[in-house]
């Protein structure tokens, strides 16, 4: 979507953490998802199954892609890291692409999760253009990693064996919440100097993304 069309507003929207009536028609996708996720986890924690113990862990990380460089939006939580530190994208043989040495946070509830995300959003690179007073100059990805650990206690058929033999399973889900910078027509945005360089990088990356999506559709 074009810059100023409401992509960031759709992801975050208007909300407040001061009371439970934070949700309204203009609340964005990310606050709704965070609250729903942790409320469901609370329900699951209260469910009891004989011989089965379940636990849940939520981790959160965030990056911005600015001028084709990957930066950590939670850099303040990592000692010795600066806002300008560029991180490397590597490939794991089984898990695929990942950002090396990325800060990982562990929110304890949905309010804590949103507070952390708000701090990450505040670190994004923005600038005023003729088309948008707070134009996102980078793409951002907030990733929520949910791990469910399930321990099953299997009792032996041997009556002399009083001990159970636990077997542990893990399920890992990853939710990627992406807010893309908007495409720009340079004549309309009035971008110059650094903003012109940013706009060129944004338009190039969006064009590349379209080519990738088109290739996936065809194949």
Coordinates of C-alpha atoms in Angstrom, one line a residue:
X1 CA 0.0 0.0 0.0
X2 CA 1.0 3.6 -0.6
X3 CA 2.5 5.6 2.3
X4 CA -0.2 7.1 4.5
X5 CA -2.8 4.5 3.5
X6 CA -3.1 3.1 7.1
X7 CA -0.9 0.0 7.2
X8 CA 0.7 0.8 10.6
X9 CA -2.7 2.0 12.0
X10 CA -4.2 -1.4 10.9
X11 CA -1.5 -3.3 12.8
X12 CA -1.5 -1.2 16.0
X13 CA -4.6 1.1 15.9
X14 CA -5.8 3.1 18.9
X15 CA -5.7 1.5 22.4
X16 CA -4.8 2.1 26.0
X17 CA -3.3 -0.2 28.6
X18 CA -4.8 1.7 31.5
X19 CA -8.0 -0.3 31.8
X20 CA -9.8 -3.4 30.5
X21 CA -11.9 -1.3 28.1
X22 CA -8.9 -0.8 25.9
X23 CA -10.6 -2.4 22.8
X24 CA -12.7 -0.4 20.4
X25 CA -13.4 -0.3 16.7
X26 CA -10.0 1.3 16.0
X27 CA -7.9 -1.2 18.0
X28 CA -5.4 -2.8 15.7
X29 CA -4.5 -6.4 14.9
X30 CA -1.4 -6.7 17.2
X31 CA -3.2 -5.7 20.4
X32 CA -6.1 -8.0 19.6
X33 CA -3.9 -10.9 18.9
X34 CA -1.7 -10.4 22.0
X35 CA -4.7 -10.3 24.4
X36 CA -6.4 -13.2 22.7
X37 CA -3.3 -15.3 22.8
X38 CA -2.5 -14.9 26.5
X39 CA -6.2 -15.3 27.5
X40 CA -6.3 -18.6 25.6
X41 CA -3.0 -19.7 27.3
X42 CA -4.5 -18.9 30.7
X43 CA -7.5 -21.2 29.9
X44 CA -5.1 -23.9 28.7
X45 CA -3.1 -23.7 31.9
X46 CA -6.2 -24.4 34.0
X47 CA -7.1 -27.5 32.0
X48 CA -6.0 -30.7 33.7
X49 CA -5.4 -34.0 32.1
X50 CA -4.6 -37.2 34.0
X51 CA -0.9 -38.1 33.5
X52 CA -0.2 -35.1 31.3
X53 CA 1.6 -31.9 32.3
X54 CA 1.6 -29.0 29.9
X55 CA 3.5 -25.7 30.1
X56 CA 3.7 -22.7 27.8
X57 CA 6.4 -20.2 27.0
X58 CA 6.1 -17.0 24.9
X59 CA 9.1 -15.2 23.4
X60 CA 9.1 -12.0 21.4
X61 CA 11.6 -10.4 19.1
X62 CA 11.5 -7.5 16.6
X63 CA 13.5 -6.3 13.7
X64 CA 13.4 -3.4 11.2
X65 CA 14.7 -3.6 7.7
X66 CA 16.1 -0.1 6.9
X67 CA 18.0 0.6 3.7
X68 CA 18.4 -3.2 3.2
X69 CA 20.0 -3.6 6.6
X70 CA 18.5 -5.6 9.5
X71 CA 18.4 -3.9 12.9
X72 CA 17.2 -4.9 16.4
X73 CA 14.2 -2.9 17.6
X74 CA 14.8 -4.3 21.2
X75 CA 18.5 -3.2 21.1
X76 CA 18.1 -1.4 24.5
X77 CA 17.7 -4.8 26.2
X78 CA 21.0 -6.1 25.0
X79 CA 24.1 -4.6 26.8
X80 CA 26.6 -3.1 24.4
X81 CA 24.3 -3.0 21.4
X82 CA 23.5 0.3 19.7
X83 CA 20.5 1.4 17.6
X84 CA 22.7 1.4 14.5
X85 CA 24.1 -2.1 15.0
X86 CA 23.5 -4.1 11.9
X87 CA 22.7 -7.8 12.4
X88 CA 23.4 -10.7 10.0
X89 CA 20.9 -13.0 8.4
X90 CA 22.0 -16.6 8.4
X91 CA 20.5 -19.9 7.3
X92 CA 20.0 -22.9 9.7
X93 CA 20.1 -26.3 8.0
X94 CA 16.7 -27.3 9.3
X95 CA 15.0 -24.1 10.6
X96 CA 15.8 -21.9 7.6
X97 CA 16.7 -18.2 7.7
X98 CA 17.2 -16.4 11.0
X99 CA 18.7 -13.2 12.4
X100 CA 21.9 -13.9 14.3
X101 CA 22.2 -12.6 17.9
X102 CA 18.7 -11.1 17.9
X103 CA 17.3 -9.9 21.3
X104 CA 14.7 -12.3 22.6
X105 CA 12.2 -11.1 25.3
X106 CA 9.8 -13.1 27.4
X107 CA 6.5 -11.3 28.1
X108 CA 4.6 -12.6 31.1
X109 CA 1.1 -11.4 30.0
X110 CA -0.6 -9.6 27.2
X111 CA -0.1 -6.2 28.8
X112 CA 3.6 -6.8 29.2
X113 CA 3.7 -8.0 25.6
X114 CA 2.1 -4.9 24.3
X115 CA 4.3 -2.6 26.4
X116 CA 7.4 -4.3 24.9
X117 CA 6.0 -4.0 21.3
X118 CA 5.2 -0.3 21.9
X119 CA 8.8 0.3 22.9
X120 CA 9.9 -1.5 19.7
X121 CA 7.6 0.5 17.5
X122 CA 9.0 3.7 19.1
X123 CA 12.5 2.7 17.8
X124 CA 11.3 2.5 14.2
X125 CA 12.7 5.0 11.7
X126 CA 10.1 7.5 10.7
X127 CA 10.2 10.9 8.9
X128 CA 7.8 13.5 7.6
X129 CA 7.0 13.7 3.9
X130 CA 4.5 15.7 1.8
X131 CA 2.3 12.6 1.8
X132 CA 2.6 11.5 5.5
X133 CA 3.7 13.4 8.7
X134 CA 5.0 10.1 10.2
X135 CA 6.0 8.0 7.3
X136 CA 7.6 4.6 8.1
X137 CA 11.0 4.5 6.5
X138 CA 11.6 0.8 7.3
X139 CA 9.8 -2.5 7.3
X140 CA 9.2 -4.1 10.7
X141 CA 8.6 -7.6 11.8
X142 CA 7.5 -8.5 15.3
X143 CA 7.7 -12.3 15.9
X144 CA 5.9 -14.2 18.7
X145 CA 7.3 -17.6 19.4
X146 CA 5.0 -19.9 21.3
X147 CA 6.4 -23.2 22.8
X148 CA 4.1 -25.8 24.3
X149 CA 5.9 -28.5 26.4
X150 CA 3.9 -31.6 27.1
X151 CA 5.1 -34.2 29.5
X152 CA 3.3 -37.6 29.5
X153 CA 3.9 -39.9 32.4
X154 CA 3.6 -43.6 31.2
X155 CA 3.3 -46.1 34.0
X156 CA 5.0 -49.4 33.7
X157 CA 2.9 -52.6 33.4
X158 CA 5.2 -54.2 35.9
X159 CA 3.6 -53.9 39.4
X160 CA 7.1 -53.9 41.0
X161 CA 8.0 -50.8 39.0
X162 CA 6.6 -47.9 40.9
X163 CA 8.1 -45.2 38.8
X164 CA 6.6 -43.6 35.7
X165 CA 8.6 -43.0 32.6
X166 CA 8.0 -39.4 31.4
X167 CA 8.1 -38.6 27.7
X168 CA 8.3 -34.9 26.7
X169 CA 7.0 -33.4 23.5
X170 CA 7.5 -29.9 22.2
X171 CA 5.4 -27.9 19.7
X172 CA 6.7 -24.6 18.5
X173 CA 4.6 -22.0 16.6
X174 CA 5.8 -18.7 15.2
X175 CA 3.6 -15.7 14.4
X176 CA 5.2 -13.0 12.2
X177 CA 3.5 -9.6 12.4
X178 CA 4.7 -7.5 9.5
X179 CA 4.3 -3.8 9.0
X180 CA 5.6 -2.7 5.6
X181 CA 6.8 0.7 4.7
X182 CA 4.6 2.3 2.0
X183 CA 5.5 2.8 -1.6
X184 CA 6.1 6.4 -2.7
X185 CA 5.8 8.5 -5.8
X186 CA 8.9 10.7 -5.3
X187 CA 7.3 13.8 -7.0
X188 CA 4.3 13.6 -4.5
X189 CA 6.3 12.8 -1.4
X190 CA 8.9 15.5 -2.0
X191 CA 11.7 13.1 -0.8
X192 CA 15.2 14.5 -0.9
X193 CA 18.6 13.6 0.3
X194 CA 18.4 10.7 2.9
X195 CA 14.7 10.4 2.5
X196 CA 15.2 9.9 -1.3
X197 CA 17.6 7.1 -0.6
X198 CA 15.1 5.5 1.9
X199 CA 12.3 5.8 -0.7
X200 CA 14.4 4.1 -3.4
X201 CA 15.2 1.2 -1.0
X202 CA 11.6 0.9 0.1
X203 CA 10.2 0.8 -3.5
X204 CA 12.9 -1.7 -4.6
X205 CA 12.2 -4.1 -1.7
X206 CA 8.4 -3.9 -2.3
X207 CA 9.0 -4.7 -6.0
X208 CA 11.2 -7.7 -5.0
X209 CA 8.5 -8.9 -2.6
X210 CA 5.9 -8.7 -5.3
X211 CA 8.1 -10.8 -7.6
X212 CA 8.5 -13.4 -4.9
X213 CA 4.8 -13.6 -4.3
X214 CA 4.1 -13.9 -8.0
X215 CA 6.7 -16.7 -8.3
X216 CA 5.0 -18.6 -5.4
X217 CA 1.6 -18.2 -7.0
X218 CA 2.8 -19.5 -10.4
X219 CA 4.7 -22.4 -8.9

